[in-house]
Coordinates of C-alpha atoms and ligand atoms in Angstrom, one line a residue:
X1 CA 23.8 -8.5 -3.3
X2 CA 25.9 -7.6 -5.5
X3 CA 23.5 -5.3 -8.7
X4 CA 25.2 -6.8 -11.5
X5 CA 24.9 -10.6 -9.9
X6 CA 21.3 -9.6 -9.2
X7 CA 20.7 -8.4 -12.3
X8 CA 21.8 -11.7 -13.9
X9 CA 19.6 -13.6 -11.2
X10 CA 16.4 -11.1 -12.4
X11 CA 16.9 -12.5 -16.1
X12 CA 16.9 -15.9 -15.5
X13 CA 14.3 -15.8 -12.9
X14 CA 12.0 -13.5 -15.8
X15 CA 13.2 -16.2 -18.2
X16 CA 12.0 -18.8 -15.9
X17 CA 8.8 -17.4 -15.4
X18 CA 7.9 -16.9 -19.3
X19 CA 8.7 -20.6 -19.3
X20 CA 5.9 -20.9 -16.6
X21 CA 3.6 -19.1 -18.4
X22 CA 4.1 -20.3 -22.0
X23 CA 3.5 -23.9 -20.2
X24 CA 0.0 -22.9 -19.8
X25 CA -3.4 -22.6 -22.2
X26 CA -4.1 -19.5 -19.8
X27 CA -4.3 -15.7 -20.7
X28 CA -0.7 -14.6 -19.5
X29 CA 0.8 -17.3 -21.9
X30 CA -1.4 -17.0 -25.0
X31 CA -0.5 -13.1 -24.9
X32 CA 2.9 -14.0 -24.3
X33 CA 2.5 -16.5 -27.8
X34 CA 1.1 -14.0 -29.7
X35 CA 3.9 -11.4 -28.7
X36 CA 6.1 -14.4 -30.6
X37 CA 7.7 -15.4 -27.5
X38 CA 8.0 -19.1 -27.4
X39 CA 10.5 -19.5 -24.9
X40 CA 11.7 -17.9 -21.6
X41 CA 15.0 -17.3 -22.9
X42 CA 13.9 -15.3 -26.3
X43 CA 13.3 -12.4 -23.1
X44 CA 15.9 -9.9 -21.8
X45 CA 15.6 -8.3 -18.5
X46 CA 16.6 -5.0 -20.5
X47 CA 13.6 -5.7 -22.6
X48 CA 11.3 -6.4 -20.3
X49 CA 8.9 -3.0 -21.6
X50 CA 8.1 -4.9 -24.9
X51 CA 6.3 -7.0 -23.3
X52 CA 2.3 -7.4 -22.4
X53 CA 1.1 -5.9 -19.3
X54 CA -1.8 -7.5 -17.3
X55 CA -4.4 -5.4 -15.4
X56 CA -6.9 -5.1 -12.6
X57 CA -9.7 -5.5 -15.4
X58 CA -8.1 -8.8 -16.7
X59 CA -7.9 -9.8 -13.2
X60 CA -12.0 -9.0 -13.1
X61 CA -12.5 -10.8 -16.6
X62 CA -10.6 -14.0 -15.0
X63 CA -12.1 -14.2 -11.5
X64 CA -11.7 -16.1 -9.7
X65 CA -8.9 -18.5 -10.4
X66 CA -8.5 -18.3 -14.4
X67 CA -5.0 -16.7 -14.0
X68 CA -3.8 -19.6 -12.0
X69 CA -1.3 -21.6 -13.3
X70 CA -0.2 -24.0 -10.2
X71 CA -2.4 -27.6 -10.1
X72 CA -5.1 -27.4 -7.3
X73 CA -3.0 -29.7 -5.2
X74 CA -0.3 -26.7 -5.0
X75 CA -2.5 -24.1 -3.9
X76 CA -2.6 -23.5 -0.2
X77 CA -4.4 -20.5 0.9
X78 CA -6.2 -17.4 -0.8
X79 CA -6.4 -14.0 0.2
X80 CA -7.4 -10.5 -1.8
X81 CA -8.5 -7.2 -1.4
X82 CA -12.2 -7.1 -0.3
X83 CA -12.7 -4.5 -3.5
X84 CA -13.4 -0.9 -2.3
X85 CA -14.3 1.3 -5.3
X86 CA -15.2 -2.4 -7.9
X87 CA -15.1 -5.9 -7.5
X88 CA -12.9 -8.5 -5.4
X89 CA -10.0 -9.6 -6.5
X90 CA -8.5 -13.2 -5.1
X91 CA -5.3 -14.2 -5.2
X92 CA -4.3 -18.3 -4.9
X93 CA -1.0 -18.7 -3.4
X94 CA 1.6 -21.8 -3.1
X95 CA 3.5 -23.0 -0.3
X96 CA 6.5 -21.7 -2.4
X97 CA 4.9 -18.1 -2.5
X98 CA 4.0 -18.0 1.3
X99 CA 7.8 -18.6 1.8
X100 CA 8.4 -16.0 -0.5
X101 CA 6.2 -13.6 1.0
X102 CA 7.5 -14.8 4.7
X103 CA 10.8 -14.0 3.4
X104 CA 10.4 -10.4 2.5
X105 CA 8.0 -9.8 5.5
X106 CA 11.0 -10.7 7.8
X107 CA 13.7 -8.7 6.0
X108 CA 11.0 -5.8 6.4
X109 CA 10.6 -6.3 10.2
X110 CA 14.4 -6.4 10.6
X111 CA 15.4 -3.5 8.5
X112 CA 12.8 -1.8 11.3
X113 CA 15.1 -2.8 13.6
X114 CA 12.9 -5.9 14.8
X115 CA 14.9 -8.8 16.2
X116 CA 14.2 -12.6 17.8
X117 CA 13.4 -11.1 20.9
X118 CA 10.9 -8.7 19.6
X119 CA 7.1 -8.5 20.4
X120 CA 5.3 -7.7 17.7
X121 CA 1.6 -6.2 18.1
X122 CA 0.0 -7.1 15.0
X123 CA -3.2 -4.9 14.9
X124 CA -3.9 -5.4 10.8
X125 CA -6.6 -7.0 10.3
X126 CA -6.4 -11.4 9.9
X127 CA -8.6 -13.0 6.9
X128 CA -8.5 -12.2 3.1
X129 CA -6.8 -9.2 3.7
X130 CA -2.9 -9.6 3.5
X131 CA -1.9 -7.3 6.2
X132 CA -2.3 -9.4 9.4
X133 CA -1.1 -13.0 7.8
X134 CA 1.5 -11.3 5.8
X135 CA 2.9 -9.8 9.3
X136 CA 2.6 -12.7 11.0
X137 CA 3.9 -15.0 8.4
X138 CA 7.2 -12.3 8.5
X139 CA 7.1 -12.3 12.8
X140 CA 7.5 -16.2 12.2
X141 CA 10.3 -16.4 10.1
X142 CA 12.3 -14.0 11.9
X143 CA 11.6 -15.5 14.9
X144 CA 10.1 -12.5 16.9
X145 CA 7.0 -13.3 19.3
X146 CA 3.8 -12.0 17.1
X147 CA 0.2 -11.2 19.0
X148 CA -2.3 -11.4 16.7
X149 CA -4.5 -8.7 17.5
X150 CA -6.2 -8.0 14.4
X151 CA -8.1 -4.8 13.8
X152 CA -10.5 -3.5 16.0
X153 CA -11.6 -3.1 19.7
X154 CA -9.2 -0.5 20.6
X155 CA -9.7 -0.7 24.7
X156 CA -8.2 -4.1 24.1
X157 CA -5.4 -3.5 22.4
X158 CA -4.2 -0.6 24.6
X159 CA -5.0 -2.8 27.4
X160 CA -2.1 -5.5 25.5
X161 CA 0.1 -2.7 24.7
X162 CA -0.1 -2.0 28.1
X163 CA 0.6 -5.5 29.5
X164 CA 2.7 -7.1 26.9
X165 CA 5.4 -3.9 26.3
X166 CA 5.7 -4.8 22.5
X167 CA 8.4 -2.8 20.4
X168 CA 6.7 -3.2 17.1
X169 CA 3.3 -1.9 16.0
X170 CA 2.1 -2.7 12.9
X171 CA -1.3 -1.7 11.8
X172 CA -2.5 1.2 9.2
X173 CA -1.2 4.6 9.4
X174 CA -5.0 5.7 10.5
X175 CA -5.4 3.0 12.6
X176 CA -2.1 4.1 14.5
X177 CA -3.5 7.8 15.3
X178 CA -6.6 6.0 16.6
X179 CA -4.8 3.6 18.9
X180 CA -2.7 7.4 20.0
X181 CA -6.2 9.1 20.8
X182 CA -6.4 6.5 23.6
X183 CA -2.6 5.6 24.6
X184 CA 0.1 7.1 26.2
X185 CA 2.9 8.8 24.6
X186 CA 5.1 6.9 27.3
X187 CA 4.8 3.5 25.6
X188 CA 7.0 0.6 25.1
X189 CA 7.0 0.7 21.4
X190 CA 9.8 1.9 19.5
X191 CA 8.7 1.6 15.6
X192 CA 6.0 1.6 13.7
X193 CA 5.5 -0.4 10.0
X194 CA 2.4 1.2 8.7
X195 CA 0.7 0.9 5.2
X196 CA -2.3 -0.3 3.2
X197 CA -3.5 3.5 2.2
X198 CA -1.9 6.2 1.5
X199 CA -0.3 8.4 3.8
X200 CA 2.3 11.8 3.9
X201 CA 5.6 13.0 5.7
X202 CA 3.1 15.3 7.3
X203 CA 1.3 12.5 8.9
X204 CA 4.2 10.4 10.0
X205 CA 5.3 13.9 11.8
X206 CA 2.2 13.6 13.6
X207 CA 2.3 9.9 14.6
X208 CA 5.5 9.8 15.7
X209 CA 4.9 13.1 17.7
X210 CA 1.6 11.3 19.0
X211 CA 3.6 7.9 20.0
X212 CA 7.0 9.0 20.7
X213 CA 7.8 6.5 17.9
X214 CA 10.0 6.0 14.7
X215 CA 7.4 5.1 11.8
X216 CA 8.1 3.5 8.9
X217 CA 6.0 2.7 5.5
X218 CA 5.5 -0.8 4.0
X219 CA 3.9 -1.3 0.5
X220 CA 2.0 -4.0 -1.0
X221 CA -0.7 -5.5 -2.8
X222 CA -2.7 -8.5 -2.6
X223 CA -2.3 -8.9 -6.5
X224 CA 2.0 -9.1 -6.4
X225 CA 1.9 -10.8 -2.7
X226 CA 0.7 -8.7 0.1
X227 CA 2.9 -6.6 2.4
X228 CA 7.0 -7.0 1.4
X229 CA 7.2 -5.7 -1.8
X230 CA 8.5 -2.5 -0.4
X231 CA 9.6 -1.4 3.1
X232 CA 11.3 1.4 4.5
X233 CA 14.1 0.7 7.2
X234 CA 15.9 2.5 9.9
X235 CA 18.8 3.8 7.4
X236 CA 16.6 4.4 3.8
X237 CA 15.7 7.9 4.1
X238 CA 12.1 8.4 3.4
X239 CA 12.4 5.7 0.6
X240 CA 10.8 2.4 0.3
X241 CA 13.5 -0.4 -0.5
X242 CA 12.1 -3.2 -2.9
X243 CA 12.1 -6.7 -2.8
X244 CA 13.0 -6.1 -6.1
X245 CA 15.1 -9.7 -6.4
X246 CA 11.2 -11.3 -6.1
X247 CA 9.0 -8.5 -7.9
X248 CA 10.9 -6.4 -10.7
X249 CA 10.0 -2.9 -10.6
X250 CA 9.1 -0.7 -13.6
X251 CA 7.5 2.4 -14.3
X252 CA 5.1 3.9 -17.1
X253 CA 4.0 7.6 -16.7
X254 CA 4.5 7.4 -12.9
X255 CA 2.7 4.1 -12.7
X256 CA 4.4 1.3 -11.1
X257 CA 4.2 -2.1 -12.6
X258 CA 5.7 -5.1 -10.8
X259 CA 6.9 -8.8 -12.2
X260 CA 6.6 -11.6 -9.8
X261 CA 9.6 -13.1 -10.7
X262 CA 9.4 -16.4 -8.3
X263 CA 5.4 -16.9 -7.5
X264 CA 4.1 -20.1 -8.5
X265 CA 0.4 -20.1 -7.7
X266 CA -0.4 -17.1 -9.4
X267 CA 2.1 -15.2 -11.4
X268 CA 1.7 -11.5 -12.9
X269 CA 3.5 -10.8 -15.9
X270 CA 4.1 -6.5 -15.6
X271 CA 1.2 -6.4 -13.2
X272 CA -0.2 -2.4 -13.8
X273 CA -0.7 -1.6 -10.1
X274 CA -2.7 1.8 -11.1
X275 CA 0.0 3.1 -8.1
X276 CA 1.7 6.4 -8.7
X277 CA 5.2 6.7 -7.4
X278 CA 8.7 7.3 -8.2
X279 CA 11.5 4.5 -8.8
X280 CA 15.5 5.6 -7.2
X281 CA 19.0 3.8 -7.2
X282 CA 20.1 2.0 -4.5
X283 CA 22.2 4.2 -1.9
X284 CA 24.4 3.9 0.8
X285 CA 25.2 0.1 2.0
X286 CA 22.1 -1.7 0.8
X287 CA 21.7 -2.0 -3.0
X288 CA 17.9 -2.8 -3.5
X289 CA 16.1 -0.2 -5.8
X290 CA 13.9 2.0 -4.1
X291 CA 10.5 3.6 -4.5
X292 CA 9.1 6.6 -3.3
X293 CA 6.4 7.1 -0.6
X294 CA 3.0 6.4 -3.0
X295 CA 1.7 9.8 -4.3
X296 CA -2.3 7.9 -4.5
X297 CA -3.5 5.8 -7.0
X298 CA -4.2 7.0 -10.5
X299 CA -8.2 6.4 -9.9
X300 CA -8.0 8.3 -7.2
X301 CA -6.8 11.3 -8.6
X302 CA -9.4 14.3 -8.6
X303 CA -9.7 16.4 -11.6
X304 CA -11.4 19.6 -10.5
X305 CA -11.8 21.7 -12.9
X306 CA -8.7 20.9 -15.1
X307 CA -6.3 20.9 -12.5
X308 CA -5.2 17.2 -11.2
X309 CA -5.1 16.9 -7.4
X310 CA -4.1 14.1 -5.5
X311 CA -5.5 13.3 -1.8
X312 CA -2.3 13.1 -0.3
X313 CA -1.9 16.7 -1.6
X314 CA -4.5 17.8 0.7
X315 CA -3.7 16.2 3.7
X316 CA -0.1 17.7 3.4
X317 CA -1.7 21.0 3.5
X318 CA -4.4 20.0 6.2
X319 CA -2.0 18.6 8.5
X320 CA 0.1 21.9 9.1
X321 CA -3.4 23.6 10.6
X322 CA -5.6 20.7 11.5
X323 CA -6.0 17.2 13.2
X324 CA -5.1 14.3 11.1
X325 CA -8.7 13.3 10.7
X326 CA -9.9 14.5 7.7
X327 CA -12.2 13.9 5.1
X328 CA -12.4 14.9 1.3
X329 CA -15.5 15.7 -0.7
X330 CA -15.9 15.4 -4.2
X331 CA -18.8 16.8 -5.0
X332 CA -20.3 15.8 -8.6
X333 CA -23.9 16.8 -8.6
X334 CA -23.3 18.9 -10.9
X335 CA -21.2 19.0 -14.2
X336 CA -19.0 21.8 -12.2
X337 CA -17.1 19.9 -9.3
X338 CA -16.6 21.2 -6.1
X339 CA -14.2 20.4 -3.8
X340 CA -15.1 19.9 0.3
X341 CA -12.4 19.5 2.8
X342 CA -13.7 18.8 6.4
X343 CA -11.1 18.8 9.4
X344 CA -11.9 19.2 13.0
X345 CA -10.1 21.8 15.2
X346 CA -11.2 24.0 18.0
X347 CA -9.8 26.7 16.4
X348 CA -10.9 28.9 13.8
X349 CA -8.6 28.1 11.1
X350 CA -11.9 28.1 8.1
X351 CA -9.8 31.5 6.5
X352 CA -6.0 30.2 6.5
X353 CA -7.1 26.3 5.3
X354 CA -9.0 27.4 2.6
X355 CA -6.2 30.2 1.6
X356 CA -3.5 27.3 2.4
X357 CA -4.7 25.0 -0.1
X358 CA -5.9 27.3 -2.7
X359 CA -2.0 28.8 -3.1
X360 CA -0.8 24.6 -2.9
X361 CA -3.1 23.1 -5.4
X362 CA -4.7 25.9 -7.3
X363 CA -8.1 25.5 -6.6
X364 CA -10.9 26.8 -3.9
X365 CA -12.0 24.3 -1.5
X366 CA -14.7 24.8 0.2
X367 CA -13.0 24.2 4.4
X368 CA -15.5 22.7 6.8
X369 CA -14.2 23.2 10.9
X370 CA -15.7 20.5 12.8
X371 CA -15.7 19.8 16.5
X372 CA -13.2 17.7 17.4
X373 CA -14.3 13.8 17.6
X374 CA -17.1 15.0 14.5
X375 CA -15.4 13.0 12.1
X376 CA -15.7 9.2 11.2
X377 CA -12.6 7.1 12.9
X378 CA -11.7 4.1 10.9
X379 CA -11.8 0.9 13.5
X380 CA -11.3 -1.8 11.0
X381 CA -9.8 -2.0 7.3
X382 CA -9.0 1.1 5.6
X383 CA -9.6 4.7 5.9
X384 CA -12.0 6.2 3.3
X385 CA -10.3 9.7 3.1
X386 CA -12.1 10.4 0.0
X387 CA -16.2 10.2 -0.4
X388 CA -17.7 10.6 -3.6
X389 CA -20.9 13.2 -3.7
X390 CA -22.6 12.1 -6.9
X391 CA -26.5 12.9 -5.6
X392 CA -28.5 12.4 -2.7
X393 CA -27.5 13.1 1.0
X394 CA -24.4 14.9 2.0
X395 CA -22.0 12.4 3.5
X396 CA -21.3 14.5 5.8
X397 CA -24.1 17.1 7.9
X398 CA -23.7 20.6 7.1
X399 CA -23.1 20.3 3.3
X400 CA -25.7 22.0 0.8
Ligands
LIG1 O1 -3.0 -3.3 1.3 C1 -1.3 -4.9 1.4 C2 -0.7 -4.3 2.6 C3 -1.1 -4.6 3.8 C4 0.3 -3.3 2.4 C5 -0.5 -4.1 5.0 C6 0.9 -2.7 3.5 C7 0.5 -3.1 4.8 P1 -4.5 -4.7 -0.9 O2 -5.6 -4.7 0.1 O3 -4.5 -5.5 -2.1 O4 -3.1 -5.0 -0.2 O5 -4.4 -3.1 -1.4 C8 -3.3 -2.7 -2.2 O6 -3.3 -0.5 -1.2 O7 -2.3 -1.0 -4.6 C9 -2.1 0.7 -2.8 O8 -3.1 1.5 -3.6 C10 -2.6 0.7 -1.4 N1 -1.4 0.7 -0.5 C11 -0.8 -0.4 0.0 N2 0.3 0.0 0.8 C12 0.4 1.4 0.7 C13 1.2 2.4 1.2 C14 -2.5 -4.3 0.9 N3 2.2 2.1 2.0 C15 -3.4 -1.2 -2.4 N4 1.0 3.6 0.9 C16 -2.2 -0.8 -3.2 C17 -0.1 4.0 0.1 C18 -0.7 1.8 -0.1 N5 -0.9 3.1 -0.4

């Protein structure tokens, strides 16, 4: 599309949404009242920044459904994010906003390359989470042939790959390297759409090496809609293209914050996702906006003494050396924070990490070498890359 035309359809989408909102007694549209806005089209596009932004912690203060602003008839399904690191969070959606998200799921598959004669293995997990219904919804629309594997049991789903010679894997980037451990590089599958956590160029080096595939990244969020809101595809070049004519894209200090412009059930109004990443023109023949691969999330940022490190900055580092199974310690028993980094290798590599990552971030870590097979695999859900020492047992052995 055209970005001027789009542009045009962005205002009056934003203007029809304030409309929405203002049409409510709820939170989003007694802010948007006090801001003085009393109808959709007082609000430009280009002004968008003036107005409120909504947060994780107003999504908390309004659980479950406060924020909802379709009639219970409307509403058919929930999902959310099962709350790692606070509370759950659930999301009511419309049959207008499954469409929605069907829509950008299957322009996400086909910009992989997926077609109607595609098989699809979808190994993220089916329930709350958005990963496996937000596939699946996507598989439909295009018209490919999904399995719905879910997470988990990993003889199975080798034992499918095996039979059913899919060309599209989709499942975390962790769970991917666990599903490599067990098969071969001489596969059927030609492309992989990986997300839900955060993961570097280093590691899709290592998965594609692993699985003789192409992978790709897909971003989403339960909050916005699920998978969609950004995907790479074959021709985007490391960046993530955004579904930018359904969710409008801002920044603020290298946090994104997304508008649903066309969601019914459960709008968000500048949505603060807490992600960090970096917004780029359109390029080349597609003219969406694109984003950069996620650099973490601001909460998971570590500050060890003074200097900010990010987790993905570390696996970067670990993945030159090591295996991509890793784990990060904070350690905060004491007021002075230490930093862990286990890895497994069978080589001794203890000197050159440690050296490695003190020239790339500035700090000492403190390397741990494991055996290989030593550290947790994640089966199900996401991987916890990152524990938290605050007292008590080391969560991993060997720690003091
Ligand atoms: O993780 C939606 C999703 C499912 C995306 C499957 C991609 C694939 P939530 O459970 O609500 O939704 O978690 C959203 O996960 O705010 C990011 O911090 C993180 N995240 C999602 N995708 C990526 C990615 C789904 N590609 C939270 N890279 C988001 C890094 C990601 N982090």
């Amino acid at each position: 599309m055209d970005p001027e035309a789009r542009r045009e359809l962005q205002e009056q989408r934003l203007q029809g949404l304030v409309d929405r909102l203002l049409g409510t007694e709820n939170f989003q549209g007694a802010r948007l009242r006090e801001a003085g806005v009393t109808r959709g089209t007082d609000v430009r596009l280009d002004e968008i920044h003036l107005l409120p932004t909504i947060s994780k912690q107003d999504l908390w203060d309004h659980y479950p459904f406060g924020l909802q602003i379709a009639p219970q008839e409307d509403i058919v399904c929930v999902h959310g994010s099962s709350g790692t690191g606070g509370r759950p969070t659930l999301i009511p959606y419309t049959a207008n906003d499954i469409e929605i998200w069907s829509e950008v799921m299957a322009r996400a598959l086909k910009g992989a390359g997926a077609t109607t004669t595609s098989i699809v293995h979808n190994a993220y997990g089916y329930g709350l989470f958005t990963g496996g219904l937000g596939v699946h919804h996507g598989g439909l629309k295009l018209g490919a042939t999904v399995i719905p594997m879910s997470g988990g049991m990993t003889e199975r789903q080798v034992r499918l790959i095996d039979d059913l010679k899919p060309d599209v894997l989709c499942c975390t980037p962790s769970y991917a390297l666990r599903l490599a451990e067990d098969l071969k590089k001489e596969n059927s599958i030609q492309v992989g759409i990986f997300g839900a956590e955060p993961w570097t160029e280093e590691m899709r080096q290592e998965i594609q090496q692993r699985l003789g595939i192409k992978a790709l990244d897909i971003y989403g969020l339960s909050e916005v809609i699920g998978p969609g809101v950004a995907c790479e595809s074959l021709d985007s070049e490391g960046l993530l293209n955004i579904a930018e004519d359904h969710f409008y894209p801002e920044t603020d200090q290298g946090e994104l914050i997304f508008t649903t412009l066309t969601k019914t059930g459960m709008p968000l109004l500048r949505y603060r996702t807490g992600d960090v990443a970096t917004l780029h023109e359109p390029a080349g023949q597609r003219t969406l906006r694109r984003m950069s691969k996620l650099k973490g999330r601001k909460d998971d940022m570590l500050i060890i003494r003074g200097v900010n490190v990010f987790p993905t900055e570390i696996e970067a580092v670990v993945l030159t050396l090591a295996s991509p199974h890793y784990l990060i310690i904070e350690d905060r028993r004491t007021t002075t924070a230490q930093l862990h980094v286990a890895v497994e290798s069978t080589q001794d590599i203890k000197a050159k990490l440690s050296q490695d990552l003190k020239e790339r971030l500035g700090i000492t870590c403190q390397v741990h070498v494991l055996e290989p097979g030593k550290l947790p695999r994640t089966e199900q859900g996401k991987a916890q890359r990152l524990a938290r020492w605050t007292q008590g047992q080391a969560p991993i052995d060997g720690l003091t």
